[in-house]
Coordinates of C-alpha atoms and ligand atoms in Angstrom, one line a residue:
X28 CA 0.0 0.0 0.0
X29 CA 1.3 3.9 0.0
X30 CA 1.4 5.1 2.5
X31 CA 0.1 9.4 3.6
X32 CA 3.4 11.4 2.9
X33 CA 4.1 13.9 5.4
X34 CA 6.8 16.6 5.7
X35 CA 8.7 17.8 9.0
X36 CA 10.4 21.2 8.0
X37 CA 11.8 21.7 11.1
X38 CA 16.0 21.4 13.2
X39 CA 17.5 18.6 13.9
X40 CA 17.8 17.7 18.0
X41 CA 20.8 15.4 18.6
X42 CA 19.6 13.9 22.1
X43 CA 17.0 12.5 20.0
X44 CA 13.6 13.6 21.7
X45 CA 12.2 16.9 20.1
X46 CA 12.5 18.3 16.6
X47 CA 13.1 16.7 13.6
X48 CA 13.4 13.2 15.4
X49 CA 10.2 13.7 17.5
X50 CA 8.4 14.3 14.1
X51 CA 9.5 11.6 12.1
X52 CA 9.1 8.8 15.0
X53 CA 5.3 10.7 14.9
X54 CA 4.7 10.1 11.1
X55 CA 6.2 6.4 11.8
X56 CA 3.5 6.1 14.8
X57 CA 0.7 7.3 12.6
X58 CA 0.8 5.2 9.3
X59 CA 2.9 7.6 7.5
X60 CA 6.3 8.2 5.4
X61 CA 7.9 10.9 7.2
X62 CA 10.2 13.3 4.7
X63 CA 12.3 16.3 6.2
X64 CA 13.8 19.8 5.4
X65 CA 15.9 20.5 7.6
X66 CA 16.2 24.4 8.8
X67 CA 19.5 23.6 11.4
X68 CA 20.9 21.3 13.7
X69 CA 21.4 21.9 17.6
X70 CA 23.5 19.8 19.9
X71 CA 21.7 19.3 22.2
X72 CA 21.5 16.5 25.1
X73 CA 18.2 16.2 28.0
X74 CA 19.7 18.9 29.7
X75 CA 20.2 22.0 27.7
X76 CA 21.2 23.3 23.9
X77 CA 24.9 23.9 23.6
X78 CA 25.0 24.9 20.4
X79 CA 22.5 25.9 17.3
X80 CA 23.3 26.3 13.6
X81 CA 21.2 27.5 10.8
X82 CA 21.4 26.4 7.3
X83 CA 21.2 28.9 4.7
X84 CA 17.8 29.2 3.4
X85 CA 18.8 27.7 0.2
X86 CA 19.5 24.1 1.4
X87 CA 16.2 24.6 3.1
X88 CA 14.4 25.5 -0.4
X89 CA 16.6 22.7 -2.2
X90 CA 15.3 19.7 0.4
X91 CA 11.6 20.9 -0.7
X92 CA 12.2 20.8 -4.1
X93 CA 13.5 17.5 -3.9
X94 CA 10.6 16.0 -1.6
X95 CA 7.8 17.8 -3.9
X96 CA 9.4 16.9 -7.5
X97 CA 9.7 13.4 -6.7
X98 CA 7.6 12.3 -4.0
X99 CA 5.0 14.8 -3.3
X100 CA 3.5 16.1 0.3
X101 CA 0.0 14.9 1.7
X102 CA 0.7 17.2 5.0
X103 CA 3.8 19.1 6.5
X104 CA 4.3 20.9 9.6
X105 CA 7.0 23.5 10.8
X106 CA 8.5 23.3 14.3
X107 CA 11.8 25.2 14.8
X108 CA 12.5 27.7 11.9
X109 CA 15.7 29.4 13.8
X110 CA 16.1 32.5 11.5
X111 CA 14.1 35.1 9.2
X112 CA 16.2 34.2 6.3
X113 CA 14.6 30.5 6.5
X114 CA 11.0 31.1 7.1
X115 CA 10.8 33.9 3.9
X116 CA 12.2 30.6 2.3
X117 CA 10.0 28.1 3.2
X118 CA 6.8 30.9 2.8
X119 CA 7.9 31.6 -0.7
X120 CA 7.8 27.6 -1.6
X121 CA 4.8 27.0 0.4
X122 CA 3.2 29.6 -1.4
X123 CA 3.6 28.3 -4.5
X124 CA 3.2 24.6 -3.4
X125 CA 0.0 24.9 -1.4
X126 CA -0.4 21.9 1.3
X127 CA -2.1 20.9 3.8
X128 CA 0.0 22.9 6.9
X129 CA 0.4 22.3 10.6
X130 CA 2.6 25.6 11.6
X131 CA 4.4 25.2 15.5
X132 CA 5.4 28.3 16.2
X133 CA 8.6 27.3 17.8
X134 CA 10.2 30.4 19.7
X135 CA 12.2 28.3 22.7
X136 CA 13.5 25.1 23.6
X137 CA 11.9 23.2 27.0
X138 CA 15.2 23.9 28.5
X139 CA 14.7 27.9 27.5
X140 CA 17.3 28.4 24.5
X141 CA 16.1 30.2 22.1
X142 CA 14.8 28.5 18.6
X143 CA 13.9 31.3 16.7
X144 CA 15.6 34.7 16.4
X145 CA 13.2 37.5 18.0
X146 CA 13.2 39.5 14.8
X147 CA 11.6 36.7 12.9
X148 CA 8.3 36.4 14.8
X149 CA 6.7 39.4 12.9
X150 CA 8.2 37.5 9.6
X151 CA 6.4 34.2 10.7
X152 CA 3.2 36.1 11.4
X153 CA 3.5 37.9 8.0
X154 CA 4.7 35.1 5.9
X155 CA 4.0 31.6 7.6
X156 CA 0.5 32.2 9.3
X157 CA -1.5 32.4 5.8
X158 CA -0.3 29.2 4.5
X159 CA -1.5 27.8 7.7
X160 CA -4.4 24.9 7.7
X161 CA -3.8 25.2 11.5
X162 CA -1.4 27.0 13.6
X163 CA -0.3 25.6 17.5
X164 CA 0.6 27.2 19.7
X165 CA 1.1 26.6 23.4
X166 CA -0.1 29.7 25.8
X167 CA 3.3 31.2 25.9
X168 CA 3.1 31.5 22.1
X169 CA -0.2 32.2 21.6
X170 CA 0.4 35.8 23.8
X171 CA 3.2 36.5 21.1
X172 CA 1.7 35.7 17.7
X173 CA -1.7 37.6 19.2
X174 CA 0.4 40.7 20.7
X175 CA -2.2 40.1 23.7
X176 CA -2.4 39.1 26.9
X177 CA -5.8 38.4 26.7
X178 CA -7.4 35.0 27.5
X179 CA -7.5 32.2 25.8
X180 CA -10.4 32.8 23.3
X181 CA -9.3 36.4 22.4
X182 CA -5.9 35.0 21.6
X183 CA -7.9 32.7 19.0
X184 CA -9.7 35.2 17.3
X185 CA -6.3 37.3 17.3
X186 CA -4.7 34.9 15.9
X187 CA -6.9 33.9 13.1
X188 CA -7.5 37.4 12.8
X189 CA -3.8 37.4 11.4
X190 CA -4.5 35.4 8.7
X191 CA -4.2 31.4 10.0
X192 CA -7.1 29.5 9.2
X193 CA -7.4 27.5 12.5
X194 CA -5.3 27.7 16.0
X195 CA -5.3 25.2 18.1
X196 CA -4.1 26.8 21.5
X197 CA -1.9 23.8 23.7
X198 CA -1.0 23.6 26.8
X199 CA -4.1 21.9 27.9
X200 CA -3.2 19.0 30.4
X201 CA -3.1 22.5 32.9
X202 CA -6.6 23.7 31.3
X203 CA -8.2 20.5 30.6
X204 CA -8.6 20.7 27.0
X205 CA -7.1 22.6 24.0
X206 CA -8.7 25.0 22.4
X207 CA -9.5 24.9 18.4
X208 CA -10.5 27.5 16.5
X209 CA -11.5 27.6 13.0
X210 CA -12.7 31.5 12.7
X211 CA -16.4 30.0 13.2
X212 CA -16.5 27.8 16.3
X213 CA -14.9 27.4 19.7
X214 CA -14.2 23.8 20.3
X215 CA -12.9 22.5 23.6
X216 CA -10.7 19.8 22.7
X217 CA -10.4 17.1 26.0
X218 CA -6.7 16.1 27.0
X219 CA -6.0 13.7 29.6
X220 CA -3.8 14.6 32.7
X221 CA -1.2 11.9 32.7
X222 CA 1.5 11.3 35.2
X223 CA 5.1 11.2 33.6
X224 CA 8.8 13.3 33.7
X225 CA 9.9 12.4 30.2
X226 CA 8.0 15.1 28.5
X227 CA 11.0 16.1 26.0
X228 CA 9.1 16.7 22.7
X229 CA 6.0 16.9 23.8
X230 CA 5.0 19.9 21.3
X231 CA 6.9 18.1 18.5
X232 CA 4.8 14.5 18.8
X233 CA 1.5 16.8 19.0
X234 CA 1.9 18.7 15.9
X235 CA 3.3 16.6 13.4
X236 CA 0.7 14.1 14.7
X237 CA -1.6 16.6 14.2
X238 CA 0.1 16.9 10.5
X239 CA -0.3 12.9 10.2
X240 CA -4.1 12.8 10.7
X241 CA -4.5 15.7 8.2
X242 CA -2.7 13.4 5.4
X243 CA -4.7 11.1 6.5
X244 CA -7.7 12.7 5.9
X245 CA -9.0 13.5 9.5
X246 CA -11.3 16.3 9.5
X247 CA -9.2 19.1 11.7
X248 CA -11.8 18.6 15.2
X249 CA -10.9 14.9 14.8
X250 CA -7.3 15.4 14.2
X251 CA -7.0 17.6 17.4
X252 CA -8.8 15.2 19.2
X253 CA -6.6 12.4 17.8
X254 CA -3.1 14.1 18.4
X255 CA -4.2 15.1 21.7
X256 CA -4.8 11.2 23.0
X257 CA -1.4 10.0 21.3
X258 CA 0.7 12.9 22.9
X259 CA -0.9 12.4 26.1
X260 CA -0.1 8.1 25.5
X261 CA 3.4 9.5 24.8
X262 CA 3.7 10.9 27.8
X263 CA 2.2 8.4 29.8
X264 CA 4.5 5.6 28.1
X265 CA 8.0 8.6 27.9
X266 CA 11.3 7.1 28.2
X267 CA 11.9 8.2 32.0
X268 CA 16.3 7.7 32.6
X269 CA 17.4 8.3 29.4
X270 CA 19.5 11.6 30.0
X271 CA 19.9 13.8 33.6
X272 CA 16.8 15.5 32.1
X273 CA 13.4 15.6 31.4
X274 CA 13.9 12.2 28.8
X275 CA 12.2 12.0 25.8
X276 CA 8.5 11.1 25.2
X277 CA 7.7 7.7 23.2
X278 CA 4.7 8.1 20.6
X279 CA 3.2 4.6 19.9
X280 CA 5.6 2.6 22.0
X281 CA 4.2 -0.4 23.6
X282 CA 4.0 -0.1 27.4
X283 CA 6.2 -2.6 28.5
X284 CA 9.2 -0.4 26.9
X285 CA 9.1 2.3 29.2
X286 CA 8.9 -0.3 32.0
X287 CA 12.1 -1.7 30.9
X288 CA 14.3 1.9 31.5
X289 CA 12.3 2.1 34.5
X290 CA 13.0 -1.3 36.4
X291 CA 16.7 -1.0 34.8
Ligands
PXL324 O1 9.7 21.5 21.2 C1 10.2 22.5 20.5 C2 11.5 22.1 19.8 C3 11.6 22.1 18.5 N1 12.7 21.8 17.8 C4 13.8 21.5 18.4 C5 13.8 21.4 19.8 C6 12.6 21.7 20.5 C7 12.6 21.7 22.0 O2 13.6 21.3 22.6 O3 14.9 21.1 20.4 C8 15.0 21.2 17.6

C-alpha cells in the first residue's frame, strides 16, 4: 500500500527527543512516510542546547524541491525555523506549493534556549501564518503571535484574525482541554492529565501528529482530538532515565518499553 506522505520542516535535536526526530518517529506512529527539510541542527542533550546552527535558506528551499518533484507532500508541519532568512524561504515555496500545513510556532527550547531569532516572529506572522491549515501554539506562544495578553479565546480570534485559518491553543493538560478555532466555532478539545517526567518533545509529537491525521484525511476537530490522546499516550509511556533531564517522550511505544528503562 502507499502510504500518507508527510513533511517535517523543522531542526535537527541530537539527544533524540524533540525536533526533527520527534516528528519523524510521529509520522512512523501514525501510518505515515515521514520526509524532512531541515532548517539547522542543535547539539543538544536532555539537559540543555549547547549549540545551534542554521542552514542557509537555500539548502532549506533545495530539500523541498526534492521531496515535492519526486515524491510529493500529503501534509507538513514547521516546528523550529531558527532565522528570518529560512521562514521567507519556506513561505515563498509554500506559497507556490500549497499543502495541507500544521505551523508550531517554535520560539524556545523546554530547557529555554532560544529557537527562533526574535526579529523573525513578525516575519512568521506575515509570511508563515496564511499558508497555515492550522497553527499551534502553546499559551506562551499564543500571547506573542496575538500581541495580547488576553485570554484564551481572544488570543484565538487574534490569531486567526492574522491570517491562519485555525489555532489550536496547547498547553491543555493544565486547562483541561485545548482550544480549536477555526474562525467559526470554539471547540474544547479534552486532554488527559497523565502522570510522567519524560516530556521532551512533547509539542513536536503533537503537531506533526496533528500533520499525520491531516494526510490522512482527519477532518481538523478529529485530528485535534486524535493528536491530543497519542501525545498524552506518549507521555504516559516517555522514556523516563534516558538523559539527567526531562527524557524523551515515546509516541506509539508499547507499554512494556518504558517499564524496561524504569526497572533498569
Ligand atoms: O519542542 C520544540 C523544539 C523544536 N525543535 C527542536 C527542539 C525543541 C525543543 O527542545 O529542540 C530542535
Amino acid at each position: 500500500m502507499t502510504p500518507p506522505r508527510c513533511l517535517s520542516i523543522a531542526t535537527s535535536d541530537s539527544g533524540g527527543g524533540a525536533g526533527i526526530q520527534a516528528d519523524l518517529k510521529a509520522f512512523a506512529a501514525n501510518g505515515c512516510h515521514g520526509m524532512t527539510a531541515i532548517a539547522g541542527v542543535t547539539a543538544q542533550n536532555t539537559t540543555a542546547i549547547l549549540a545551534t546552527y542554521p542552514l542557509p535558506a537555500w539548502v532549506v528551499t533545495a530539500q523541498l524541491e526534492a521531496v515535492y518533484d519526486d515524491i510529493g507532500v500529503d501534509a507538513a508541519k514547521t516546528g523550529a525555523l531558527l532565522s528570518a532568512d529560512i521562514i521567507v524561504a519556506v513561505a515563498d515555496f509554500l506559497s507556490r506549493h500549497p499543502t495541507p500545513l500544521v505551523v508550531d510556532p517554535v520560539l524556545r527550547a523546554s530547557t529555554g534556549a532560544p529557537l527562533l531569532d526574535p526579529d523573525a516572529v513578525a516575519v512568521m506572522i506575515g509570511s508563515l501564518l496564511p499558508l497555515a491549515t492550522v497553527v499551534t501554539p502553546n499559551l506562551a506562544e499564543a500571547h506573542v503571535l496575538a500581541g495580547s495578553d488576553a485570554d484564551r479565546r481572544s488570543l484565538a480570534e487574534l490569531i486567526v484574525a492574522r491570517g491562519a485559518h485555525a489555532v489550536l491553543i496547547t498547553g491543555g493538560e493544565g486547562e483541561g482541554s485545548d482550544l480549536l478555532f477555526d474562525g467559526a466555532e470554539f471547540l474544547e478539545i479534552p486532554v488527559a492529565w497523565v502522570e510522567g517526567s519524560a516530556t521532551h518533545g512533547t509539542g513536536c509529537t503533537h503537531s506533526a501528529t496533528l500533520a499525520a491525521s491531516l494526510a490522512l484525511g482527519m477532518p481538523l476537530a478529529d485530528a485535534a482530538r486524535h493528536a491530543a490522546d497519542v501525545t498524552a499516550a506518549a507521555i504516559e509511556h516517555g522514556f523516563v532515565g534516558i538523559g539527567e533531564g526531562a527524557g524523551p517522550v515515546a509516541v506509539g511505544q508499547p507499554s512494556w518499553a518504558s517499564q524496561r528503562v524504569r526497572t533498569r
